[in-house]
């Protein structure tokens, strides 16, 4: 897809997401959080759901987990401005509870459209919900890291959610190493498909 068309699609989606009423999370949110990043991003990160800071600002990963993510990206030789970031849900669940299956299902068309529009070289699932959003199954990151996974032919790297690193700093090394893998995969030729 030509980049001007991709940019238009992303702007249209952001507008639609900000007005979305597809599930009950829309009733209590301050702001819905559209995906963010360049339309030609080769790396596409999928988190879980907006938290308090994201709900206030309407932007993904701007709270404490976002700071960890920025640090991990930097350590991996990447910069946020070059990657696309969204989550499985685009509205904050009350008190940051886990996403419900019906919320994930209601929000999934946005994730699908984002992946189709960006057409990244590699997807990075941050945490088990990011993984579930892409792979459709409940899998534990610790048991899935390093396994070959794909979403419609695009490789998926499963790694820890930056919020998990806040509780266990030892996971930072693993998150950085997985982001480095994503970087090298993003520089390789496409293995399959488009
Ligand atoms: N955690 C997520 O998974 N997504 C966000 O946007 C913010 C925090």
PDB file of C-alpha atoms and ligand atoms in Angstrom:
ATOM      1  CA  UNK A   1       0.000   0.000   0.000  1.00  0.00           C
ATOM      2  CA  UNK A   2       1.472   3.441  -0.888  1.00  0.00           C
ATOM      3  CA  UNK A   3       2.552   5.364   2.207  1.00  0.00           C
ATOM      4  CA  UNK A   4       0.172   8.314   1.669  1.00  0.00           C
ATOM      5  CA  UNK A   5      -2.709   5.847   1.661  1.00  0.00           C
ATOM      6  CA  UNK A   6      -1.382   4.111   4.772  1.00  0.00           C
ATOM      7  CA  UNK A   7      -1.153   7.479   6.544  1.00  0.00           C
ATOM      8  CA  UNK A   8      -4.730   8.294   5.582  1.00  0.00           C
ATOM      9  CA  UNK A   9      -5.900   4.896   6.841  1.00  0.00           C
ATOM     10  CA  UNK A  10      -4.098   5.422  10.165  1.00  0.00           C
ATOM     11  CA  UNK A  11      -5.665   8.876  10.606  1.00  0.00           C
ATOM     12  CA  UNK A  12      -9.121   7.493   9.804  1.00  0.00           C
ATOM     13  CA  UNK A  13      -8.640   4.618  12.259  1.00  0.00           C
ATOM     14  CA  UNK A  14      -7.468   6.964  15.032  1.00  0.00           C
ATOM     15  CA  UNK A  15     -10.612   9.040  14.580  1.00  0.00           C
ATOM     16  CA  UNK A  16     -12.827   5.957  14.632  1.00  0.00           C
ATOM     17  CA  UNK A  17     -11.095   4.529  17.727  1.00  0.00           C
ATOM     18  CA  UNK A  18     -11.471   7.817  19.642  1.00  0.00           C
ATOM     19  CA  UNK A  19     -15.232   7.576  19.075  1.00  0.00           C
ATOM     20  CA  UNK A  20     -15.523   3.790  19.490  1.00  0.00           C
ATOM     21  CA  UNK A  21     -18.453   2.375  21.474  1.00  0.00           C
ATOM     22  CA  UNK A  22     -17.994  -1.299  20.604  1.00  0.00           C
ATOM     23  CA  UNK A  23     -17.669  -2.414  24.219  1.00  0.00           C
ATOM     24  CA  UNK A  24     -18.578  -1.172  27.665  1.00  0.00           C
ATOM     25  CA  UNK A  25     -15.030   0.035  28.418  1.00  0.00           C
ATOM     26  CA  UNK A  26     -15.966   3.104  26.380  1.00  0.00           C
ATOM     27  CA  UNK A  27     -18.328   4.211  29.156  1.00  0.00           C
ATOM     28  CA  UNK A  28     -15.633   4.798  31.747  1.00  0.00           C
ATOM     29  CA  UNK A  29     -12.606   5.780  29.712  1.00  0.00           C
ATOM     30  CA  UNK A  30     -11.300   9.326  29.520  1.00  0.00           C
ATOM     31  CA  UNK A  31      -9.610   8.714  26.195  1.00  0.00           C
ATOM     32  CA  UNK A  32      -9.359   5.779  23.842  1.00  0.00           C
ATOM     33  CA  UNK A  33      -5.785   5.103  22.763  1.00  0.00           C
ATOM     34  CA  UNK A  34      -5.146   4.616  19.036  1.00  0.00           C
ATOM     35  CA  UNK A  35      -1.936   2.957  17.855  1.00  0.00           C
ATOM     36  CA  UNK A  36       1.085   5.172  17.333  1.00  0.00           C
ATOM     37  CA  UNK A  37       4.088   5.069  15.049  1.00  0.00           C
ATOM     38  CA  UNK A  38       5.179   5.510  11.459  1.00  0.00           C
ATOM     39  CA  UNK A  39       3.165   3.810   8.734  1.00  0.00           C
ATOM     40  CA  UNK A  40       6.358   2.255   7.341  1.00  0.00           C
ATOM     41  CA  UNK A  41       7.409   0.714  10.679  1.00  0.00           C
ATOM     42  CA  UNK A  42       9.053  -2.699  10.283  1.00  0.00           C
ATOM     43  CA  UNK A  43       8.577  -3.571  13.953  1.00  0.00           C
ATOM     44  CA  UNK A  44       5.106  -3.656  15.489  1.00  0.00           C
ATOM     45  CA  UNK A  45       4.676  -3.963  19.267  1.00  0.00           C
ATOM     46  CA  UNK A  46       1.480  -5.260  20.879  1.00  0.00           C
ATOM     47  CA  UNK A  47       0.842  -4.528  24.563  1.00  0.00           C
ATOM     48  CA  UNK A  48      -2.106  -5.357  26.816  1.00  0.00           C
ATOM     49  CA  UNK A  49      -4.266  -2.310  27.514  1.00  0.00           C
ATOM     50  CA  UNK A  50      -3.948   1.362  28.388  1.00  0.00           C
ATOM     51  CA  UNK A  51      -3.332   2.226  32.039  1.00  0.00           C
ATOM     52  CA  UNK A  52      -4.105   5.420  33.939  1.00  0.00           C
ATOM     53  CA  UNK A  53      -1.484   7.610  32.218  1.00  0.00           C
ATOM     54  CA  UNK A  54      -2.474   6.379  28.748  1.00  0.00           C
ATOM     55  CA  UNK A  55      -6.171   6.931  29.504  1.00  0.00           C
ATOM     56  CA  UNK A  56      -5.425  10.510  30.559  1.00  0.00           C
ATOM     57  CA  UNK A  57      -3.290  11.314  27.520  1.00  0.00           C
ATOM     58  CA  UNK A  58      -4.846   9.120  24.839  1.00  0.00           C
ATOM     59  CA  UNK A  59      -1.379   7.815  23.859  1.00  0.00           C
ATOM     60  CA  UNK A  60       0.121   4.333  24.289  1.00  0.00           C
ATOM     61  CA  UNK A  61       2.868   3.532  26.812  1.00  0.00           C
ATOM     62  CA  UNK A  62       3.308   6.971  28.359  1.00  0.00           C
ATOM     63  CA  UNK A  63       3.297   5.818  32.021  1.00  0.00           C
ATOM     64  CA  UNK A  64       5.859   3.835  34.026  1.00  0.00           C
ATOM     65  CA  UNK A  65       5.710   0.818  31.711  1.00  0.00           C
ATOM     66  CA  UNK A  66       6.326   3.199  28.821  1.00  0.00           C
ATOM     67  CA  UNK A  67       9.517   4.424  30.477  1.00  0.00           C
ATOM     68  CA  UNK A  68      10.714   0.840  30.815  1.00  0.00           C
ATOM     69  CA  UNK A  69       9.816   0.204  27.189  1.00  0.00           C
ATOM     70  CA  UNK A  70      11.768   3.258  26.028  1.00  0.00           C
ATOM     71  CA  UNK A  71      14.779   2.116  28.053  1.00  0.00           C
ATOM     72  CA  UNK A  72      14.580  -1.415  26.620  1.00  0.00           C
ATOM     73  CA  UNK A  73      14.218  -0.110  23.063  1.00  0.00           C
ATOM     74  CA  UNK A  74      17.269   2.107  23.537  1.00  0.00           C
ATOM     75  CA  UNK A  75      19.328  -0.783  24.925  1.00  0.00           C
ATOM     76  CA  UNK A  76      18.308  -2.839  21.879  1.00  0.00           C
ATOM     77  CA  UNK A  77      19.447  -0.064  19.520  1.00  0.00           C
ATOM     78  CA  UNK A  78      15.905   0.922  18.594  1.00  0.00           C
ATOM     79  CA  UNK A  79      13.901   4.087  19.027  1.00  0.00           C
ATOM     80  CA  UNK A  80      10.205   4.445  19.707  1.00  0.00           C
ATOM     81  CA  UNK A  81       9.808   6.813  16.749  1.00  0.00           C
ATOM     82  CA  UNK A  82      10.688   3.945  14.399  1.00  0.00           C
ATOM     83  CA  UNK A  83       8.297   1.297  15.754  1.00  0.00           C
ATOM     84  CA  UNK A  84       4.523   1.006  15.716  1.00  0.00           C
ATOM     85  CA  UNK A  85       2.898   0.500  19.138  1.00  0.00           C
ATOM     86  CA  UNK A  86      -0.598  -0.541  20.061  1.00  0.00           C
ATOM     87  CA  UNK A  87      -2.250  -2.874  22.552  1.00  0.00           C
ATOM     88  CA  UNK A  88      -4.849  -5.600  22.533  1.00  0.00           C
ATOM     89  CA  UNK A  89      -7.351  -3.159  24.045  1.00  0.00           C
ATOM     90  CA  UNK A  90      -7.527   0.517  23.220  1.00  0.00           C
ATOM     91  CA  UNK A  91      -9.484   1.553  26.352  1.00  0.00           C
ATOM     92  CA  UNK A  92      -8.437   1.252  29.975  1.00  0.00           C
ATOM     93  CA  UNK A  93     -10.104  -1.534  31.957  1.00  0.00           C
ATOM     94  CA  UNK A  94     -11.364  -0.280  35.358  1.00  0.00           C
ATOM     95  CA  UNK A  95      -8.610  -0.442  37.996  1.00  0.00           C
ATOM     96  CA  UNK A  96      -6.336  -1.972  35.348  1.00  0.00           C
ATOM     97  CA  UNK A  97      -8.044  -5.365  35.623  1.00  0.00           C
ATOM     98  CA  UNK A  98      -7.261  -8.005  33.003  1.00  0.00           C
ATOM     99  CA  UNK A  99      -8.961  -7.684  29.606  1.00  0.00           C
ATOM    100  CA  UNK A 100     -12.100  -9.810  29.172  1.00  0.00           C
ATOM    101  CA  UNK A 101     -12.586 -12.126  26.192  1.00  0.00           C
ATOM    102  CA  UNK A 102     -15.487 -10.078  24.816  1.00  0.00           C
ATOM    103  CA  UNK A 103     -13.434  -6.862  25.055  1.00  0.00           C
ATOM    104  CA  UNK A 104     -10.529  -8.500  23.237  1.00  0.00           C
ATOM    105  CA  UNK A 105     -12.936  -9.713  20.546  1.00  0.00           C
ATOM    106  CA  UNK A 106     -14.574  -6.283  20.172  1.00  0.00           C
ATOM    107  CA  UNK A 107     -11.192  -4.546  19.802  1.00  0.00           C
ATOM    108  CA  UNK A 108      -9.575  -7.201  17.588  1.00  0.00           C
ATOM    109  CA  UNK A 109     -10.654  -5.726  14.228  1.00  0.00           C
ATOM    110  CA  UNK A 110      -8.543  -2.649  15.046  1.00  0.00           C
ATOM    111  CA  UNK A 111      -5.485  -4.800  15.722  1.00  0.00           C
ATOM    112  CA  UNK A 112      -6.086  -6.702  12.489  1.00  0.00           C
ATOM    113  CA  UNK A 113      -6.475  -3.495  10.475  1.00  0.00           C
ATOM    114  CA  UNK A 114      -3.349  -2.005  12.005  1.00  0.00           C
ATOM    115  CA  UNK A 115      -1.252  -5.067  11.125  1.00  0.00           C
ATOM    116  CA  UNK A 116      -2.695  -5.162   7.620  1.00  0.00           C
ATOM    117  CA  UNK A 117      -2.022  -1.447   7.076  1.00  0.00           C
ATOM    118  CA  UNK A 118       1.491  -1.325   8.530  1.00  0.00           C
ATOM    119  CA  UNK A 119       2.464  -4.742   7.112  1.00  0.00           C
ATOM    120  CA  UNK A 120       5.442  -5.022   9.487  1.00  0.00           C
ATOM    121  CA  UNK A 121       8.343  -7.456   9.099  1.00  0.00           C
ATOM    122  CA  UNK A 122       7.983  -8.630  12.673  1.00  0.00           C
ATOM    123  CA  UNK A 123       5.426  -8.472  15.469  1.00  0.00           C
ATOM    124  CA  UNK A 124       6.457  -8.344  19.127  1.00  0.00           C
ATOM    125  CA  UNK A 125       3.906  -9.571  21.672  1.00  0.00           C
ATOM    126  CA  UNK A 126       4.487  -7.830  25.007  1.00  0.00           C
ATOM    127  CA  UNK A 127       3.141 -10.119  27.718  1.00  0.00           C
ATOM    128  CA  UNK A 128       0.584 -12.889  27.635  1.00  0.00           C
ATOM    129  CA  UNK A 129      -2.276 -10.642  26.531  1.00  0.00           C
ATOM    130  CA  UNK A 130      -0.273  -9.268  23.623  1.00  0.00           C
ATOM    131  CA  UNK A 131       0.371 -12.868  22.694  1.00  0.00           C
ATOM    132  CA  UNK A 132      -3.267 -13.836  23.057  1.00  0.00           C
ATOM    133  CA  UNK A 133      -4.310 -10.873  20.912  1.00  0.00           C
ATOM    134  CA  UNK A 134      -2.098 -12.079  18.083  1.00  0.00           C
ATOM    135  CA  UNK A 135      -2.090 -15.846  18.389  1.00  0.00           C
ATOM    136  CA  UNK A 136      -5.629 -16.196  19.754  1.00  0.00           C
ATOM    137  CA  UNK A 137      -4.619 -18.600  22.538  1.00  0.00           C
ATOM    138  CA  UNK A 138      -3.711 -18.127  26.179  1.00  0.00           C
ATOM    139  CA  UNK A 139       0.011 -18.833  26.412  1.00  0.00           C
ATOM    140  CA  UNK A 140       2.585 -18.057  29.080  1.00  0.00           C
ATOM    141  CA  UNK A 141       5.456 -15.858  27.935  1.00  0.00           C
ATOM    142  CA  UNK A 142       8.024 -17.879  29.913  1.00  0.00           C
ATOM    143  CA  UNK A 143       7.003 -21.061  28.072  1.00  0.00           C
ATOM    144  CA  UNK A 144       6.570 -19.441  24.661  1.00  0.00           C
ATOM    145  CA  UNK A 145       9.675 -17.229  24.361  1.00  0.00           C
ATOM    146  CA  UNK A 146      11.985 -18.455  21.646  1.00  0.00           C
ATOM    147  CA  UNK A 147       9.315 -20.583  19.929  1.00  0.00           C
ATOM    148  CA  UNK A 148       8.409 -20.004  16.284  1.00  0.00           C
ATOM    149  CA  UNK A 149       5.085 -18.226  16.062  1.00  0.00           C
ATOM    150  CA  UNK A 150       3.400 -16.265  13.359  1.00  0.00           C
ATOM    151  CA  UNK A 151       0.353 -14.121  12.757  1.00  0.00           C
ATOM    152  CA  UNK A 152      -0.936 -14.602   9.197  1.00  0.00           C
ATOM    153  CA  UNK A 153       2.626 -15.370   8.035  1.00  0.00           C
ATOM    154  CA  UNK A 154       4.364 -12.516   9.902  1.00  0.00           C
ATOM    155  CA  UNK A 155       6.752 -13.764  12.613  1.00  0.00           C
ATOM    156  CA  UNK A 156       5.734 -13.072  16.211  1.00  0.00           C
ATOM    157  CA  UNK A 157       8.321 -12.715  18.973  1.00  0.00           C
ATOM    158  CA  UNK A 158       6.876 -13.338  22.422  1.00  0.00           C
ATOM    159  CA  UNK A 159       8.470 -11.371  25.243  1.00  0.00           C
ATOM    160  CA  UNK A 160       7.773  -9.920  28.664  1.00  0.00           C
ATOM    161  CA  UNK A 161       5.544  -6.926  29.150  1.00  0.00           C
ATOM    162  CA  UNK A 162       7.531  -3.876  30.333  1.00  0.00           C
ATOM    163  CA  UNK A 163       5.276  -3.727  33.426  1.00  0.00           C
ATOM    164  CA  UNK A 164       6.623  -7.166  34.429  1.00  0.00           C
ATOM    165  CA  UNK A 165      10.131  -5.661  34.332  1.00  0.00           C
ATOM    166  CA  UNK A 166       8.991  -3.078  36.883  1.00  0.00           C
ATOM    167  CA  UNK A 167       8.384  -5.945  39.309  1.00  0.00           C
ATOM    168  CA  UNK A 168      11.417  -7.997  38.304  1.00  0.00           C
ATOM    169  CA  UNK A 169      14.320  -5.995  36.888  1.00  0.00           C
ATOM    170  CA  UNK A 170      16.073  -9.234  35.919  1.00  0.00           C
ATOM    171  CA  UNK A 171      13.582  -9.565  33.052  1.00  0.00           C
ATOM    172  CA  UNK A 172      15.037  -6.424  31.413  1.00  0.00           C
ATOM    173  CA  UNK A 173      17.882  -8.462  29.877  1.00  0.00           C
ATOM    174  CA  UNK A 174      15.387 -10.867  28.307  1.00  0.00           C
ATOM    175  CA  UNK A 175      13.163  -8.068  27.003  1.00  0.00           C
ATOM    176  CA  UNK A 176      16.189  -6.334  25.466  1.00  0.00           C
ATOM    177  CA  UNK A 177      17.476  -9.545  23.927  1.00  0.00           C
ATOM    178  CA  UNK A 178      14.035 -10.209  22.358  1.00  0.00           C
ATOM    179  CA  UNK A 179      13.876  -6.664  21.000  1.00  0.00           C
ATOM    180  CA  UNK A 180      17.345  -7.179  19.485  1.00  0.00           C
ATOM    181  CA  UNK A 181      16.001 -10.309  17.790  1.00  0.00           C
ATOM    182  CA  UNK A 182      13.085  -8.279  16.468  1.00  0.00           C
ATOM    183  CA  UNK A 183      15.532  -5.702  15.149  1.00  0.00           C
ATOM    184  CA  UNK A 184      17.567  -8.283  13.259  1.00  0.00           C
ATOM    185  CA  UNK A 185      14.440  -9.989  11.885  1.00  0.00           C
ATOM    186  CA  UNK A 186      13.147  -6.605  10.740  1.00  0.00           C
ATOM    187  CA  UNK A 187      16.324  -6.118   8.724  1.00  0.00           C
ATOM    188  CA  UNK A 188      16.104  -9.517   7.031  1.00  0.00           C
ATOM    189  CA  UNK A 189      14.076 -10.165   3.913  1.00  0.00           C
ATOM    190  CA  UNK A 190      10.479 -11.158   4.374  1.00  0.00           C
ATOM    191  CA  UNK A 191      10.270 -14.881   4.961  1.00  0.00           C
ATOM    192  CA  UNK A 192       6.748 -15.355   3.614  1.00  0.00           C
ATOM    193  CA  UNK A 193       3.850 -13.494   2.145  1.00  0.00           C
ATOM    194  CA  UNK A 194       3.711  -9.781   1.148  1.00  0.00           C
TER     195      UNK A 194
HETATM  196  N1  LIG B   1       0.442  -1.138  28.968  1.00  0.00           N
HETATM  197  C1  LIG B   1      -0.022  -1.605  27.803  1.00  0.00           C
HETATM  198  O1  LIG B   1      -0.073  -2.806  27.586  1.00  0.00           O
HETATM  199  N2  LIG B   1      -0.424  -0.736  26.872  1.00  0.00           N
HETATM  200  C2  LIG B   1      -0.353   0.579  27.033  1.00  0.00           C
HETATM  201  O2  LIG B   1      -0.700   1.342  26.145  1.00  0.00           O
HETATM  202  C3  LIG B   1       0.160   1.039  28.281  1.00  0.00           C
HETATM  203  C4  LIG B   1       0.548   0.171  29.220  1.00  0.00           C
END
